[in-house]
mmCIF file of C-alpha atoms in Angstrom:
data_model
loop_
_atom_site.group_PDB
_atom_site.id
_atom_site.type_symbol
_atom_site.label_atom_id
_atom_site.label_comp_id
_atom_site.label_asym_id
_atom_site.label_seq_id
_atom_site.Cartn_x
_atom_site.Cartn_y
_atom_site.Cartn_z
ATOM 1 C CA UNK E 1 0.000 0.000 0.000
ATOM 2 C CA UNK E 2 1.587 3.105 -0.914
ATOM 3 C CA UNK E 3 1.786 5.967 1.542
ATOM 4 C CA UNK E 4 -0.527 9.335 1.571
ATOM 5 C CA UNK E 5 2.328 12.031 1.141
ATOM 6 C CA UNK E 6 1.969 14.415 4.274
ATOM 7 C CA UNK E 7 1.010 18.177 2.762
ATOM 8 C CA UNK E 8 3.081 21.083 4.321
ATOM 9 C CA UNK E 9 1.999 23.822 6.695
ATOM 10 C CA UNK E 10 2.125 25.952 3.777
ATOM 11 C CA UNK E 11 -0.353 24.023 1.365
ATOM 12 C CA UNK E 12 -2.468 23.322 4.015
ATOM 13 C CA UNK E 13 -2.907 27.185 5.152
ATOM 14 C CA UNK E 14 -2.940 27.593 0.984
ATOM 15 C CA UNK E 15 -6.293 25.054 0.906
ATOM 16 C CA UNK E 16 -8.172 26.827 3.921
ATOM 17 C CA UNK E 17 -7.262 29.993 2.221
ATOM 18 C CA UNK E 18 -8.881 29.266 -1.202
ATOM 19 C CA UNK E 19 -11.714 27.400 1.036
ATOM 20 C CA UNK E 20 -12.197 30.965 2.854
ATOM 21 C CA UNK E 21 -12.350 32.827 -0.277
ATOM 22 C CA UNK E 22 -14.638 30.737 -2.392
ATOM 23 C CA UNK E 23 -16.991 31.032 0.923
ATOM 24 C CA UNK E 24 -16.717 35.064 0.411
ATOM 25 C CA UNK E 25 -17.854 34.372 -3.551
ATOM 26 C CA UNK E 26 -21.025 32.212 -2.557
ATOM 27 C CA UNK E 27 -21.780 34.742 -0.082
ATOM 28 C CA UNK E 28 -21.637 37.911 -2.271
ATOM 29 C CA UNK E 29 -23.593 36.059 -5.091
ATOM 30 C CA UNK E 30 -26.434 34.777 -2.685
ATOM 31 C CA UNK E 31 -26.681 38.348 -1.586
ATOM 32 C CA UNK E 32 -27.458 39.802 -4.866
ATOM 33 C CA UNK E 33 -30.478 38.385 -6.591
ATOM 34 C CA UNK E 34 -29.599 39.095 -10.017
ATOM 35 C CA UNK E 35 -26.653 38.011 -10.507
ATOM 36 C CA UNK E 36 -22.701 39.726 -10.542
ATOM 37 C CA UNK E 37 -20.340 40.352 -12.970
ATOM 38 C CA UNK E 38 -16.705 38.792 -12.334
ATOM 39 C CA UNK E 39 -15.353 42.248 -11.888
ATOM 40 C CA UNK E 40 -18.203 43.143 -9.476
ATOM 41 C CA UNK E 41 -17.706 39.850 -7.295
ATOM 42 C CA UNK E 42 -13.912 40.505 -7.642
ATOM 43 C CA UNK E 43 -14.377 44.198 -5.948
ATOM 44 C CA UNK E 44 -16.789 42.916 -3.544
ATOM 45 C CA UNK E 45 -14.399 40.309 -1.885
ATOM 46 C CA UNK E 46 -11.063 42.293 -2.639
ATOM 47 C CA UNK E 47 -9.682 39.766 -4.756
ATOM 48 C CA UNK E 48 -7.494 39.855 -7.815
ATOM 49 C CA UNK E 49 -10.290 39.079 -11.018
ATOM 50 C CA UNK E 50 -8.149 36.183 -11.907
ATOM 51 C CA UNK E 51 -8.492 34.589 -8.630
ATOM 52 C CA UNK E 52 -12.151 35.233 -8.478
ATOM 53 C CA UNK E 53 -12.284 33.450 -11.942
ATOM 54 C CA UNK E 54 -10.458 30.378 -10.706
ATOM 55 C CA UNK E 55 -12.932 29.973 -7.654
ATOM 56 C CA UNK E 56 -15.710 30.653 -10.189
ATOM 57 C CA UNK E 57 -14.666 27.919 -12.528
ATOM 58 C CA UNK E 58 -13.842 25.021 -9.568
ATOM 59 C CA UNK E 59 -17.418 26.400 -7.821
ATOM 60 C CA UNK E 60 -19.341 26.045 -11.321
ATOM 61 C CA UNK E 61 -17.841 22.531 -11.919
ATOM 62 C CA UNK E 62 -19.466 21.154 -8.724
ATOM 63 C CA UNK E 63 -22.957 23.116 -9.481
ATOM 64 C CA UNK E 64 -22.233 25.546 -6.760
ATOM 65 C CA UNK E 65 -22.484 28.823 -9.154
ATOM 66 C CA UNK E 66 -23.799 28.608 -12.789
ATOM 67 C CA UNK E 67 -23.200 31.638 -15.199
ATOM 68 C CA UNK E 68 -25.565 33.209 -17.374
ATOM 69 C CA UNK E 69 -24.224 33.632 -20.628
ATOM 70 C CA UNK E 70 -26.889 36.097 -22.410
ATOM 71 C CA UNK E 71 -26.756 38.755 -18.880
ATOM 72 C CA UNK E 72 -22.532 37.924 -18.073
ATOM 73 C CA UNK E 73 -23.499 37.528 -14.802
ATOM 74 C CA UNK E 74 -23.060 34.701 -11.966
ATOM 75 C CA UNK E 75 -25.340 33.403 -10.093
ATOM 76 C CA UNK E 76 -25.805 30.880 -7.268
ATOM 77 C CA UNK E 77 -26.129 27.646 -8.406
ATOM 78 C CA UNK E 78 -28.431 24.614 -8.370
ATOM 79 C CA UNK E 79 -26.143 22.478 -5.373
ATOM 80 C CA UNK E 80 -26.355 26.051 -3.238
ATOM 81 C CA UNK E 81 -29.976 24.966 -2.766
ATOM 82 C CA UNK E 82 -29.092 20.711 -2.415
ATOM 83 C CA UNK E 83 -27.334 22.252 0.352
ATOM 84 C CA UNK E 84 -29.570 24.775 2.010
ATOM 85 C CA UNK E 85 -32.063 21.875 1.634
ATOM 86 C CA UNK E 86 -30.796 19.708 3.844
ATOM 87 C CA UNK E 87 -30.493 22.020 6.668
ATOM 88 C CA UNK E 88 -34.249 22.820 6.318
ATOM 89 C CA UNK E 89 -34.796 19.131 6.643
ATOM 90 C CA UNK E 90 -32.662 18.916 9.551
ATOM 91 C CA UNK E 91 -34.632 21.880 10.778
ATOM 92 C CA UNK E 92 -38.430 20.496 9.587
ATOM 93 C CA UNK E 93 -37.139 16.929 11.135
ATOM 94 C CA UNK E 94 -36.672 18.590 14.796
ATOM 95 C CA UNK E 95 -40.110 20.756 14.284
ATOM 96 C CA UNK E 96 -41.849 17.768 13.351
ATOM 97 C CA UNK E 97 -41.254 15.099 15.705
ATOM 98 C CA UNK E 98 -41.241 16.957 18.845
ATOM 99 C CA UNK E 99 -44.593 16.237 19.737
ATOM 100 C CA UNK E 100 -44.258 12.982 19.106
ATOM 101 C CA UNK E 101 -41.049 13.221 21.608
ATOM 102 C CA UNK E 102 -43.359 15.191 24.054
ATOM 103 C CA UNK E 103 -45.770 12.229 23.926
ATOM 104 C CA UNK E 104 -43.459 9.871 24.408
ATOM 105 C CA UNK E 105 -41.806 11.329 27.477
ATOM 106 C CA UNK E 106 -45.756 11.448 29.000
ATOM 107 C CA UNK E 107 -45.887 7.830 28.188
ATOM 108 C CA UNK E 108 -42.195 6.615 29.055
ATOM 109 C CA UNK E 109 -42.017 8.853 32.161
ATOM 110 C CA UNK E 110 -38.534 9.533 31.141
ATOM 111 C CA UNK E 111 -36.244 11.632 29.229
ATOM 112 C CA UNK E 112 -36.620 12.037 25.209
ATOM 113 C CA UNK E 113 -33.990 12.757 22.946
ATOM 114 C CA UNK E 114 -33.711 12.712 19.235
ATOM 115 C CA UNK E 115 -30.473 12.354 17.423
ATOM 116 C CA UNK E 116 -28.592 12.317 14.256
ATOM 117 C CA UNK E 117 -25.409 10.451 12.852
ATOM 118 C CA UNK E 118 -22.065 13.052 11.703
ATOM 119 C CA UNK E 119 -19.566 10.348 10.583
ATOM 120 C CA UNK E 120 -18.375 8.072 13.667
ATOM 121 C CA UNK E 121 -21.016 10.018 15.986
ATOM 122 C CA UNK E 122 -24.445 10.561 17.142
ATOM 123 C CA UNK E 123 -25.249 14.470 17.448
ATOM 124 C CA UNK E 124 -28.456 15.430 20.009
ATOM 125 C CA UNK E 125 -30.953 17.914 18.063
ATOM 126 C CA UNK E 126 -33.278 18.022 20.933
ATOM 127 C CA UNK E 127 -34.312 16.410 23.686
ATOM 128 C CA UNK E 128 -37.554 16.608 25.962
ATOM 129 C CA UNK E 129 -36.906 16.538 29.812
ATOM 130 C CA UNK E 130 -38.615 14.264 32.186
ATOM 131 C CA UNK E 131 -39.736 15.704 35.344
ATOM 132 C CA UNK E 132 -38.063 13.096 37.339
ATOM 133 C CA UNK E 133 -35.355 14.816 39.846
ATOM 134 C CA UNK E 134 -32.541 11.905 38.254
ATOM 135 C CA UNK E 135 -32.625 12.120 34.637
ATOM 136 C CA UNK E 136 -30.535 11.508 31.703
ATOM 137 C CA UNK E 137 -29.554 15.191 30.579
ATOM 138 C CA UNK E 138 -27.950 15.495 26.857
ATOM 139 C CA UNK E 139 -28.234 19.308 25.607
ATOM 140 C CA UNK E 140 -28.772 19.457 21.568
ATOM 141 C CA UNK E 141 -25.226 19.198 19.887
ATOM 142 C CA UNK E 142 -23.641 16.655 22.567
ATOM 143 C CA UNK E 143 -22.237 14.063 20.528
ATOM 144 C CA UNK E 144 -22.424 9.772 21.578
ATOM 145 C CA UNK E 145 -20.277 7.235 19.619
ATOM 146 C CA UNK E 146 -22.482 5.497 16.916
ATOM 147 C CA UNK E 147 -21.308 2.241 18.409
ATOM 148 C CA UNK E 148 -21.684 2.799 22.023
ATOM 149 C CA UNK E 149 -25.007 4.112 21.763
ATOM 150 C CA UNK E 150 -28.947 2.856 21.189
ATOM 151 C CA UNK E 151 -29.371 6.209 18.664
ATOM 152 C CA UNK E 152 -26.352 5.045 17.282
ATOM 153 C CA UNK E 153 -27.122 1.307 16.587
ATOM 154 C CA UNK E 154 -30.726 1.763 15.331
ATOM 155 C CA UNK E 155 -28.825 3.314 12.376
ATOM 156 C CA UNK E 156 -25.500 1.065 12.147
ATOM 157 C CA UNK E 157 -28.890 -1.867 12.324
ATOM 158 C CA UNK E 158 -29.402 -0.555 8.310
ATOM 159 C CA UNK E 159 -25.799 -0.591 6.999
ATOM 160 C CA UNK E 160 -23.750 -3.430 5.670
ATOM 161 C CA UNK E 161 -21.246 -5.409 7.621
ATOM 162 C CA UNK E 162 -18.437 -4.207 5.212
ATOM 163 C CA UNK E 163 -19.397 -0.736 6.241
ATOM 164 C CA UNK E 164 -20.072 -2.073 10.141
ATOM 165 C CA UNK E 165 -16.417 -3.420 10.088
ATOM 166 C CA UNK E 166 -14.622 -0.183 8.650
ATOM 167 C CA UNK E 167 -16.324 1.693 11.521
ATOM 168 C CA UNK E 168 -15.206 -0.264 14.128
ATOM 169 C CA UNK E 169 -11.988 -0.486 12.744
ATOM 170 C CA UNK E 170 -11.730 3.597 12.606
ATOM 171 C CA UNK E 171 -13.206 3.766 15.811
ATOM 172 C CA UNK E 172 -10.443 1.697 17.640
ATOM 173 C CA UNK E 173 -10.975 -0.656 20.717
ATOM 174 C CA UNK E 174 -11.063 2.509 23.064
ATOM 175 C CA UNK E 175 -13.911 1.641 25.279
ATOM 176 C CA UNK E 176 -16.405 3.908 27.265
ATOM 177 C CA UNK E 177 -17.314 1.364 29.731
ATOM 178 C CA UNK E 178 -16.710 -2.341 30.076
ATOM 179 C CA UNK E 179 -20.041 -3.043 28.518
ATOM 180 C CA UNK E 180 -19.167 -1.070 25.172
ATOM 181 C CA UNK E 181 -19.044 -3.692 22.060
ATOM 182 C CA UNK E 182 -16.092 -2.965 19.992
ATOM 183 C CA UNK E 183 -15.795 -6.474 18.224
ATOM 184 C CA UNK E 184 -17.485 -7.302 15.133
ATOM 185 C CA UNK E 185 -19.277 -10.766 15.746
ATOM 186 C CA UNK E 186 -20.415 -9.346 19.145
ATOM 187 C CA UNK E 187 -21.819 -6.434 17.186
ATOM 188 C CA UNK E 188 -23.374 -8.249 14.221
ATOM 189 C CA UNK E 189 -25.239 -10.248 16.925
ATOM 190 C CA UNK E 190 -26.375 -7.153 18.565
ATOM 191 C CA UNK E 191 -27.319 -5.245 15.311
ATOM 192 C CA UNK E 192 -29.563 -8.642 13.963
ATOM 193 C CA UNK E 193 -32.020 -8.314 17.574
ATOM 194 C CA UNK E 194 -32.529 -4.523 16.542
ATOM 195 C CA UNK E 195 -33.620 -5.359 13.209
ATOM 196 C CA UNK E 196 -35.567 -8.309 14.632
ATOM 197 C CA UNK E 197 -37.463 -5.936 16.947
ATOM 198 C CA UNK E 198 -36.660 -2.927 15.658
ATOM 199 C CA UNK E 199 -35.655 -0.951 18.380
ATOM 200 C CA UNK E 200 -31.431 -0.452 20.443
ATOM 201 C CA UNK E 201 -30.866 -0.605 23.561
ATOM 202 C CA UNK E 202 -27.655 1.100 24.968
ATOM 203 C CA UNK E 203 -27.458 -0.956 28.296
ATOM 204 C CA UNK E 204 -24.588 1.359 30.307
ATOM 205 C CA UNK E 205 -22.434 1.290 27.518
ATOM 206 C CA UNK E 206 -21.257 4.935 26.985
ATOM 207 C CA UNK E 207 -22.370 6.392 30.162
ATOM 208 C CA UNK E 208 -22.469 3.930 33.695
ATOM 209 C CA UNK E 209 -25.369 3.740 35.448
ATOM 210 C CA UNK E 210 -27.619 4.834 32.566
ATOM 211 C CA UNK E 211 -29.764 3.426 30.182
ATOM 212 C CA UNK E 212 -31.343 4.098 26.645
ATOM 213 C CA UNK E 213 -34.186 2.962 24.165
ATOM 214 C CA UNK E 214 -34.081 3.704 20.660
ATOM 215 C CA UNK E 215 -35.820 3.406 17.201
ATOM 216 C CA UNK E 216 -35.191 4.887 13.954
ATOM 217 C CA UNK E 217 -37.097 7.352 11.567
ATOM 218 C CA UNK E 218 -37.134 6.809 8.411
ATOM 219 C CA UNK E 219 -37.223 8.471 5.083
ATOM 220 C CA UNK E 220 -39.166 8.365 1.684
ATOM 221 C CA UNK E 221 -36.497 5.611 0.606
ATOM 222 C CA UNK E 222 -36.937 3.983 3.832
ATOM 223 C CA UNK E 223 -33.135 5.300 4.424
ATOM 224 C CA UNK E 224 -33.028 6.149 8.677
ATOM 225 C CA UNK E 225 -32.919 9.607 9.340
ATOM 226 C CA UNK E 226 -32.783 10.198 12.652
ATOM 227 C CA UNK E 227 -33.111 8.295 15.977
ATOM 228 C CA UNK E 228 -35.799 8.815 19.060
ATOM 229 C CA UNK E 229 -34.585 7.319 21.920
ATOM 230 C CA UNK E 230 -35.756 7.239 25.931
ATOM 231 C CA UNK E 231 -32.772 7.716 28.235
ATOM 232 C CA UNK E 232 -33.043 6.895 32.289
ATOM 233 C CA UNK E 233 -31.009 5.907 35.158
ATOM 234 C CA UNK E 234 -30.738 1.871 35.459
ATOM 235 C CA UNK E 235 -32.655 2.598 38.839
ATOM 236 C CA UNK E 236 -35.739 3.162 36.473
ATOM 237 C CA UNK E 237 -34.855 1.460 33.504
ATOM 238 C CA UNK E 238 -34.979 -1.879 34.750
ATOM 239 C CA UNK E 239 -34.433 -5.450 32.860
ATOM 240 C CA UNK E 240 -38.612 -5.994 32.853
ATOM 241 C CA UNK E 241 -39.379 -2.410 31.377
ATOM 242 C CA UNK E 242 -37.098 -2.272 28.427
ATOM 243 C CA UNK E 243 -39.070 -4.494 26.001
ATOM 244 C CA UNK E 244 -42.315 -2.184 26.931
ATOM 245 C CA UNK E 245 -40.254 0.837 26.474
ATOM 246 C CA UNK E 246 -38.920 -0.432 23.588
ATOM 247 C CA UNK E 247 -42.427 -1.160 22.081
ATOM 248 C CA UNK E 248 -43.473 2.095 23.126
ATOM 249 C CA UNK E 249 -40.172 3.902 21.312
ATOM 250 C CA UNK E 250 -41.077 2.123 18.132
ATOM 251 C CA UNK E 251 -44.797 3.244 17.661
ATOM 252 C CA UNK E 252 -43.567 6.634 18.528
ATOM 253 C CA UNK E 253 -41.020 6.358 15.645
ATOM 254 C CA UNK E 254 -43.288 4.667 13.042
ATOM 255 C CA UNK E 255 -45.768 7.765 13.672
ATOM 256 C CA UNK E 256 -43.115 10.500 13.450
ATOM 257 C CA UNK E 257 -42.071 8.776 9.854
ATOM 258 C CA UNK E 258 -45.336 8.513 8.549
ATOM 259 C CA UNK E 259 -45.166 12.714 9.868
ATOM 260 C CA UNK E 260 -42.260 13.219 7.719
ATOM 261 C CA UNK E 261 -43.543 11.385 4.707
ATOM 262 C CA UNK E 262 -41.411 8.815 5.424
ATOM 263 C CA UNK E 263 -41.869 4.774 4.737
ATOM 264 C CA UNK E 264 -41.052 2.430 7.149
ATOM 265 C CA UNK E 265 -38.947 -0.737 5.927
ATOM 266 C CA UNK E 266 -41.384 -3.534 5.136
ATOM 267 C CA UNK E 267 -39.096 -6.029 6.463
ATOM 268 C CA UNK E 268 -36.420 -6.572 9.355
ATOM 269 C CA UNK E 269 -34.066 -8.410 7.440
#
């Protein structure tokens, strides 16, 4: 295998400068709704028009400006709004399901949270607080490891084993707690029961003493979106209440995808 040369100081400060400045194009063209001219865009961001043009031509190749040849101008372009997109679905996906998360922390009696996968992670969006004094307390951004976690698994439950074993791999055998599965048979056991009853469980493995109940939501190609999960102390969360939890979490789940126009998968396998 050959070796990744190692880039300098120098063309790495060169890449997050030409990163920084094609950033300062997008912005200046989604500010003007007509469209700019390359030596208006060049004056706007104090750039040298032959720069501007480079950025313009690398931007335009990945769909990020387009340029209208009977005006001369530039405009944003088509993947601006693939882009823009997906934060409003990130955004609808919070708005939507919170009452669902609101019901289910009525029903569960404990806390709600709902989370999303960034690479190796889990990232909280939101959670809904129980009104228990001891409670499982995640503010939105705090980040789990997909593989330690029951928001995490729901969604490692839907990928491949190939893909299962690179992530483990990249991950490391660094464990949270002595419960945390790092090894691959251990976790292709665990990842077959959640697509056999379609909800995680994350039984003190990232955080001791705690305890969490997950299911998926799903998308229009039946892809997982997000997670919903229940999180408690183990004190509450007992051995007889997570299959009723569990049950609970998945009806939850199946109504917030139907919500987002979603389809569930038709089978567990």
């Amino acid at each position: 295998m050959n070796a990744i040369p190692k880039r300098s100081d120098s063309e790495r400060s060169g890449q997050i400068q030409s990163v920084a400045r094609a950033i300062s194009v997008l912005n200046a063209l989604a500010a003007d709704e007509d469209g700019m001219t390359l030596t208006q865009i060049a004056h706007t961001v104090t750039l040298p028009p032959s720069t501007v043009h480079r950025l313009l031509t690398t931007l335009q190749q990945e769909r990020y400006v387009r340029f209208d040849t009977e005006r001369g101008a530039w405009q944003i372009g088509v993947q601006c709004f693939a882009v823009g997109n997906a934060f409003l679905r990130t955004r609808d996906l919070v708005a939507i399901t919170r009452p669902y998360m609101r019901r289910l922390m009525e029903e569960s009696g404990e806390t709600v949270n709902l989370a999303v996968r960034d690479h190796d992670e889990m990232v909280y969006l939101a959670q809904v607080e129980c009104r228990e004094m001891m409670r499982a307390f995640a503010k939105p951004g705090a980040r789990v490891p997909i593989a330690g976690s029951a928001v995490g698994k729901t969604l490692l439950a839907r990928l491949r084993t190939d893909d299962v074993s690179k992530l483990l791999t990249r991950i490391g055998s660094e464990h949270k707690t002595r419960r945390t599965i790092d090894a691959l048979p251990r976790m292709e056991q665990e990842l077959a029961r959640v697509r056999e009853v379609e909800y995680a469980i994350d039984n003190e493995e990232h955080s001791v003493g705690l305890r969490c109940v997950a299911s998926a939501v799903f998308g229009h190609h039946s892809e997982p979106l997000a997670a919903i999960s229940i999180s408690g102390p183990t004190a509450r969360i007992t051995d007889e209440r997570i299959d009723k939890l569990g049950k609970i979490v998945c009806s939850v789940a199946r109504e917030a995808t139907a919500a987002l126009g979603g389809i569930w998968p038709q089978t567990n396998a």
